[in-house]
Amino acid sequence: MDSLVVGPGALGLLFAARLRALGNVTLVGRKSGLQQSQVQWQDGTLSTLVLPQQGPGEALPEPLDLVLVTTKAGDTLQALSLLLPALPQSVPVLLMQNGMGSQQTVARAFPGHCLLAATTTEGANRPAPDRVLHAGHGETCLGPLTPSAASLAPWVAQKLRQAGFYSRTSHPIEQDLWGKLAVNAGINAFTALLDCPNGVLPEQPDFQQRITPLCREIAAVAQAEGVSLQAEALHQQILTVCARTAGNISSMLQDHRAGRSTEIDYINGYIAQCARAHGLAAPVNQALFEGVKQLHS
Ligand code: KPL
């Protein structure tokens, strides 16, 4: 059975390359033209990925058993608005975006579809447009967003395992999405504002001054959303991720440097918006959100 990967960035190409071993894979991107890509695995093996490419408005290949969506959070609804009306509602659609808010918007727009969300720590980067590097093995957690997806979640996790990704189901997936959101909220905006790799962040006075109140805000908002998250544990986790990914340029800093719009609306912006909905104050999240918006303007 065939898969469709929407959003041929580094992560999309990485998953496409592994799924290719299980069946045909078609890539859907805004711009076509990528004929082939070299995928280099962690063990140094290099393989050439040649996939059919199509634009979002074209007819879908058949039969499809999985749609994987790796678009930027801000592009997801628009990309799926063109695709989902043409897709049988029973085909599982796995959303893999940074932050939160975009997955819930898609689920509200297409409640009859079999929608799942995932968070992954697989590392991929793209040193050149036609080159993808599997930078580090991670874990992919996935779970249902719409009721019809609940029974298919184990099957999707198994398919990803067969493709070579360590993956498991999680219910409710919101707990895992919040866990990743909270870590990104403590790293990404700071790296964009301070223009530094993740590993340099803990030495920065601005980060040192704001990280404790930021973690408290995030934990309070998470709790109001029914998610259990401890401020001190989060602080520790952020420092651990900074150390583990010391040389990384965060996705937000990469977007900013490349002049692309960032995912700040779905990270600190999402937390600030949830805080308002619960009548809570989130001044540090709000300041980081506004700071990154200003960078862009
Ligand atoms: O997920 C990330 C990102 O850059 O978006 C972190 C964890 C910060 C690693 O760079």
CSV table of C-alpha atoms and ligand atoms in Angstrom, one decimal:
chain,number,residue,atom,x,y,z
A,1,MET,CA,0.0,0.0,0.0
A,2,ASP,CA,1.2,3.5,-0.8
A,3,SER,CA,1.9,6.5,1.4
A,4,LEU,CA,1.7,10.2,0.7
A,5,VAL,CA,4.1,12.6,2.5
A,6,VAL,CA,2.9,16.2,2.5
A,7,GLY,CA,5.7,18.7,3.2
A,8,PRO,CA,9.0,17.6,1.8
A,9,GLY,CA,11.3,19.2,4.3
A,10,ALA,CA,14.1,17.4,6.1
A,11,LEU,CA,11.7,15.4,8.3
A,12,GLY,CA,9.3,14.6,5.5
A,13,LEU,CA,12.1,13.3,3.3
A,14,LEU,CA,13.5,11.2,6.1
A,15,PHE,CA,10.2,9.5,6.8
A,16,ALA,CA,9.6,9.2,3.0
A,17,ALA,CA,12.9,7.5,2.5
A,18,ARG,CA,12.2,4.8,5.2
A,19,LEU,CA,8.5,4.3,4.1
A,20,ARG,CA,9.7,3.8,0.6
A,21,ALA,CA,10.9,0.3,1.7
A,22,LEU,CA,7.3,-0.6,2.5
A,23,GLY,CA,5.6,0.6,-0.7
A,24,ASN,CA,5.3,3.5,-3.1
A,25,VAL,CA,5.6,7.0,-1.6
A,26,THR,CA,4.4,10.2,-3.3
A,27,LEU,CA,5.6,13.6,-2.0
A,28,VAL,CA,3.3,16.6,-2.1
A,29,GLY,CA,4.9,20.0,-1.9
A,30,ARG,CA,4.1,23.6,-2.7
A,31,LYS,CA,7.0,23.7,-5.2
A,32,SER,CA,7.6,20.7,-7.3
A,33,GLY,CA,11.0,20.2,-9.0
A,34,LEU,CA,12.9,18.2,-6.5
A,35,GLN,CA,13.8,15.2,-8.7
A,36,GLN,CA,15.8,13.1,-6.2
A,37,SER,CA,17.4,13.5,-2.9
A,38,GLN,CA,20.4,11.8,-1.2
A,39,VAL,CA,19.5,10.5,2.2
A,40,GLN,CA,22.4,9.8,4.5
A,41,TRP,CA,21.7,7.5,7.5
A,42,GLN,CA,23.5,7.7,10.8
A,43,ASP,CA,25.7,4.7,10.0
A,44,GLY,CA,27.0,6.6,7.0
A,45,THR,CA,25.0,4.7,4.4
A,46,LEU,CA,23.9,6.9,1.5
A,47,SER,CA,20.8,6.1,-0.5
A,48,THR,CA,19.2,8.0,-3.3
A,49,LEU,CA,15.5,8.8,-2.8
A,50,VAL,CA,13.5,9.2,-6.0
A,51,LEU,CA,9.9,9.9,-5.5
A,52,PRO,CA,7.0,11.1,-7.6
A,53,GLN,CA,6.2,14.7,-6.8
A,54,GLN,CA,3.0,16.5,-7.1
A,55,GLY,CA,1.3,19.7,-6.2
A,56,PRO,CA,-1.5,19.9,-3.6
A,57,GLY,CA,-4.3,20.3,-6.1
A,58,GLU,CA,-3.4,17.2,-8.2
A,59,ALA,CA,-5.3,13.8,-8.1
A,60,LEU,CA,-4.3,11.6,-5.3
A,61,PRO,CA,-2.5,8.3,-6.0
A,62,GLU,CA,-4.4,5.1,-5.0
A,63,PRO,CA,-4.5,3.0,-3.0
A,64,LEU,CA,-3.2,5.0,0.0
A,65,ASP,CA,-2.9,3.6,3.5
A,66,LEU,CA,-1.2,6.5,5.2
A,67,VAL,CA,-0.8,10.3,4.8
A,68,LEU,CA,2.0,11.8,6.7
A,69,VAL,CA,1.9,15.6,7.1
A,70,THR,CA,5.2,17.3,7.9
A,71,THR,CA,4.4,20.9,6.8
A,72,LYS,CA,5.2,23.9,9.0
A,73,ALA,CA,2.5,24.4,11.5
A,74,GLY,CA,1.3,27.6,9.8
A,75,ASP,CA,0.9,25.9,6.4
A,76,THR,CA,-0.9,22.8,7.5
A,77,LEU,CA,-4.6,23.8,7.3
A,78,GLN,CA,-4.1,25.3,3.8
A,79,ALA,CA,-2.2,22.2,2.5
A,80,LEU,CA,-4.9,19.9,3.9
A,81,SER,CA,-7.8,22.0,2.7
A,82,LEU,CA,-6.8,21.1,-0.8
A,83,LEU,CA,-6.1,17.4,-0.1
A,84,LEU,CA,-8.5,16.1,2.5
A,85,PRO,CA,-11.8,16.7,0.5
A,86,ALA,CA,-10.4,14.3,-2.1
A,87,LEU,CA,-9.2,11.7,0.4
A,88,PRO,CA,-11.4,8.8,1.7
A,89,GLN,CA,-12.2,9.6,5.3
A,90,SER,CA,-10.9,6.1,6.4
A,91,VAL,CA,-7.3,6.8,5.4
A,92,PRO,CA,-5.2,7.7,8.5
A,93,VAL,CA,-3.6,11.2,8.3
A,94,LEU,CA,-0.7,11.7,10.7
A,95,LEU,CA,0.0,15.3,11.6
A,96,MET,CA,3.6,15.9,12.7
A,97,GLN,CA,4.0,19.7,13.5
A,98,ASN,CA,5.9,21.7,16.0
A,99,GLY,CA,4.0,23.3,18.8
A,100,MET,CA,0.2,23.2,19.3
A,101,GLY,CA,-2.9,24.7,17.8
A,102,SER,CA,-2.5,23.7,14.1
A,103,GLN,CA,-3.4,20.1,14.8
A,104,GLN,CA,-6.6,21.2,16.7
A,105,THR,CA,-7.5,23.6,13.9
A,106,VAL,CA,-7.3,20.8,11.4
A,107,ALA,CA,-9.3,18.4,13.6
A,108,ARG,CA,-12.1,21.0,14.0
A,109,ALA,CA,-12.2,21.6,10.2
A,110,PHE,CA,-12.2,17.8,9.3
A,111,PRO,CA,-13.8,16.0,12.2
A,112,GLY,CA,-15.0,13.1,10.0
A,113,HIS,CA,-11.4,12.2,8.9
A,114,CYS,CA,-9.2,9.8,10.7
A,115,LEU,CA,-6.7,12.3,12.1
A,116,LEU,CA,-3.8,11.5,14.4
A,117,ALA,CA,-1.0,13.8,15.8
A,118,ALA,CA,2.6,12.8,16.5
A,119,THR,CA,5.5,14.3,18.2
A,120,THR,CA,9.0,13.1,17.2
A,121,THR,CA,12.5,13.5,18.4
A,122,GLU,CA,14.0,12.0,15.2
A,123,GLY,CA,16.7,14.4,14.1
A,124,ALA,CA,17.0,15.4,10.4
A,125,ASN,CA,18.7,18.2,8.7
A,126,ARG,CA,19.2,19.3,5.1
A,127,PRO,CA,22.8,20.4,4.5
A,128,ALA,CA,21.8,21.0,0.8
A,129,PRO,CA,18.4,21.1,-1.0
A,130,ASP,CA,18.9,17.6,-2.4
A,131,ARG,CA,20.6,16.1,0.7
A,132,VAL,CA,19.1,14.9,4.0
A,133,LEU,CA,21.0,13.7,7.0
A,134,HIS,CA,19.5,11.5,9.6
A,135,ALA,CA,21.2,13.3,12.4
A,136,GLY,CA,19.9,11.3,15.3
A,137,HIS,CA,17.6,8.4,16.3
A,138,GLY,CA,14.6,9.4,18.4
A,139,GLU,CA,11.1,8.4,19.4
A,140,THR,CA,7.8,9.1,17.7
A,141,CYS,CA,4.7,9.2,19.9
A,142,LEU,CA,1.3,9.3,18.2
A,143,GLY,CA,-2.3,9.3,19.2
A,144,PRO,CA,-5.8,10.0,17.9
A,145,LEU,CA,-7.1,13.5,17.4
A,146,THR,CA,-10.6,12.4,16.0
A,147,PRO,CA,-12.7,9.6,17.3
A,148,SER,CA,-12.4,7.4,14.2
A,149,ALA,CA,-8.6,7.4,14.5
A,150,ALA,CA,-8.5,5.7,17.9
A,151,SER,CA,-8.6,2.1,16.6
A,152,LEU,CA,-6.0,2.9,13.9
A,153,ALA,CA,-3.3,4.4,16.1
A,154,PRO,CA,-1.6,1.0,16.9
A,155,TRP,CA,-1.5,0.1,13.2
A,156,VAL,CA,0.1,3.5,12.3
A,157,ALA,CA,2.7,3.1,15.1
A,158,GLN,CA,3.4,-0.4,13.8
A,159,LYS,CA,3.9,0.8,10.2
A,160,LEU,CA,6.4,3.4,11.4
A,161,ARG,CA,8.2,0.7,13.4
A,162,GLN,CA,8.3,-1.5,10.3
A,163,ALA,CA,9.8,1.5,8.4
A,164,GLY,CA,12.6,1.6,11.1
A,165,PHE,CA,11.4,4.4,13.5
A,166,TYR,CA,11.0,3.7,17.2
A,167,SER,CA,7.3,4.6,17.7
A,168,ARG,CA,4.6,4.1,20.2
A,169,THR,CA,1.0,5.2,20.8
A,170,SER,CA,0.0,7.6,23.5
A,171,HIS,CA,-3.5,8.5,24.7
A,172,PRO,CA,-4.2,11.3,25.2
A,173,ILE,CA,-1.6,12.6,22.8
A,174,GLU,CA,-2.1,16.1,24.2
A,175,GLN,CA,0.1,15.2,27.2
A,176,ASP,CA,3.0,14.4,24.8
A,177,LEU,CA,2.3,17.4,22.6
A,178,TRP,CA,2.4,19.6,25.6
A,179,GLY,CA,5.7,18.0,26.8
A,180,LYS,CA,7.4,18.9,23.5
A,181,LEU,CA,5.6,22.3,23.3
A,182,ALA,CA,7.0,23.2,26.7
A,183,VAL,CA,10.6,22.3,25.8
A,184,ASN,CA,10.3,24.2,22.5
A,185,ALA,CA,8.8,27.2,24.4
A,186,GLY,CA,11.9,27.3,26.6
A,187,ILE,CA,14.4,27.1,23.8
A,188,ASN,CA,13.3,28.2,20.4
A,189,ALA,CA,12.3,31.9,20.9
A,190,PHE,CA,15.4,32.5,23.1
A,191,THR,CA,17.7,31.1,20.4
A,192,ALA,CA,16.1,33.3,17.7
A,193,LEU,CA,16.3,36.4,19.9
A,194,LEU,CA,19.8,35.8,21.1
A,195,ASP,CA,21.0,34.3,17.7
A,196,CYS,CA,22.8,31.4,19.2
A,197,PRO,CA,22.9,27.6,19.0
A,198,ASN,CA,21.0,25.6,21.7
A,199,GLY,CA,24.1,24.8,23.7
A,200,VAL,CA,25.0,28.5,24.3
A,201,LEU,CA,21.6,29.4,25.7
A,202,PRO,CA,22.2,28.4,29.4
A,203,GLU,CA,25.1,30.9,29.6
A,204,GLN,CA,23.0,33.8,28.4
A,205,PRO,CA,22.0,36.3,31.2
A,206,ASP,CA,18.6,36.9,29.4
A,207,PHE,CA,17.8,33.2,29.4
A,208,GLN,CA,19.0,32.8,33.0
A,209,GLN,CA,16.8,35.6,34.2
A,210,ARG,CA,13.6,34.5,32.4
A,211,ILE,CA,13.7,30.7,32.4
A,212,THR,CA,12.4,30.1,36.0
A,213,PRO,CA,9.3,32.4,35.6
A,214,LEU,CA,8.8,31.1,32.1
A,215,CYS,CA,8.7,27.4,33.3
A,216,ARG,CA,6.3,28.4,36.1
A,217,GLU,CA,3.9,30.1,33.6
A,218,ILE,CA,4.0,27.1,31.3
A,219,ALA,CA,3.3,24.7,34.2
A,220,ALA,CA,0.3,26.8,35.4
A,221,VAL,CA,-1.2,27.0,31.9
A,222,ALA,CA,-0.6,23.2,31.3
A,223,GLN,CA,-2.3,22.5,34.5
A,224,ALA,CA,-5.3,24.6,33.6
A,225,GLU,CA,-5.5,22.6,30.3
A,226,GLY,CA,-5.6,19.4,32.4
A,227,VAL,CA,-2.0,18.4,31.6
A,228,SER,CA,0.4,17.5,34.5
A,229,LEU,CA,3.7,19.3,34.1
A,230,GLN,CA,6.1,20.4,36.9
A,231,ALA,CA,8.0,23.7,36.5
A,232,GLU,CA,11.3,22.5,38.0
A,233,ALA,CA,11.3,19.3,36.1
A,234,LEU,CA,10.6,21.3,32.9
A,235,HIS,CA,13.5,23.7,33.7
A,236,GLN,CA,15.8,20.7,34.1
A,237,GLN,CA,14.6,19.1,30.9
A,238,ILE,CA,15.2,22.3,28.9
A,239,LEU,CA,18.8,22.4,30.2
A,240,THR,CA,19.2,18.7,29.3
A,241,VAL,CA,17.9,19.3,25.7
A,242,CYS,CA,20.2,22.3,25.3
A,243,ALA,CA,23.2,20.1,26.3
A,244,ARG,CA,22.0,17.2,24.2
A,245,THR,CA,21.5,19.4,21.1
A,246,ALA,CA,24.3,21.8,21.9
A,247,GLY,CA,25.4,22.3,18.3
A,248,ASN,CA,21.9,22.6,16.9
A,249,ILE,CA,20.5,25.8,15.4
A,250,SER,CA,16.9,25.6,16.5
A,251,SER,CA,14.1,25.4,13.9
A,252,MET,CA,13.0,28.9,14.9
A,253,LEU,CA,16.4,30.4,14.4
A,254,GLN,CA,16.8,28.6,11.1
A,255,ASP,CA,13.5,30.0,10.0
A,256,HIS,CA,14.4,33.5,11.1
A,257,ARG,CA,17.8,33.4,9.4
A,258,ALA,CA,16.3,32.1,6.2
A,259,GLY,CA,13.7,34.9,6.3
A,260,ARG,CA,10.8,32.4,6.6
A,261,SER,CA,7.9,33.0,9.0
A,262,THR,CA,8.5,31.3,12.3
A,263,GLU,CA,6.2,28.9,14.4
A,264,ILE,CA,6.1,31.3,17.3
A,265,ASP,CA,2.2,31.5,17.0
A,266,TYR,CA,2.1,27.8,17.8
A,267,ILE,CA,4.7,27.8,20.6
A,268,ASN,CA,4.9,30.8,23.0
A,269,GLY,CA,2.0,32.4,21.2
A,270,TYR,CA,-0.2,29.3,21.8
A,271,ILE,CA,0.7,29.2,25.5
A,272,ALA,CA,-0.1,33.0,25.9
A,273,GLN,CA,-3.4,32.5,24.2
A,274,CYS,CA,-4.3,29.5,26.4
A,275,ALA,CA,-3.3,31.6,29.4
A,276,ARG,CA,-5.7,34.3,28.4
A,277,ALA,CA,-8.5,31.8,27.9
A,278,HIS,CA,-8.0,30.6,31.5
A,279,GLY,CA,-7.6,34.1,32.9
A,280,LEU,CA,-4.0,33.5,33.8
A,281,ALA,CA,-1.1,35.9,33.3
A,282,ALA,CA,1.8,34.7,31.0
A,283,PRO,CA,4.0,37.8,30.6
A,284,VAL,CA,7.2,36.0,29.7
A,285,ASN,CA,5.5,33.9,27.0
A,286,GLN,CA,3.8,37.0,25.7
A,287,ALA,CA,7.1,39.0,25.7
A,288,LEU,CA,8.9,36.1,23.8
A,289,PHE,CA,6.1,36.0,21.3
A,290,GLU,CA,6.2,39.7,20.7
A,291,GLY,CA,10.0,39.8,20.5
A,292,VAL,CA,10.1,37.1,17.8
A,293,LYS,CA,7.2,38.8,15.9
A,294,GLN,CA,9.2,42.0,16.0
A,295,LEU,CA,12.3,40.2,14.7
A,296,HIS,CA,10.3,39.2,11.7
A,297,SER,CA,8.7,42.6,11.0
B,1,KPL,O1,12.8,20.8,18.5
B,1,KPL,C1,13.7,21.7,18.5
B,1,KPL,C2,13.7,22.7,17.5
B,1,KPL,O2,14.7,23.2,17.1
B,1,KPL,O3,12.5,23.0,17.0
B,1,KPL,C3,14.8,21.6,19.6
B,1,KPL,C4,14.4,20.6,20.7
B,1,KPL,C5,14.9,23.0,20.2
B,1,KPL,C6,16.1,21.2,19.0
B,1,KPL,O4,16.7,22.1,18.3
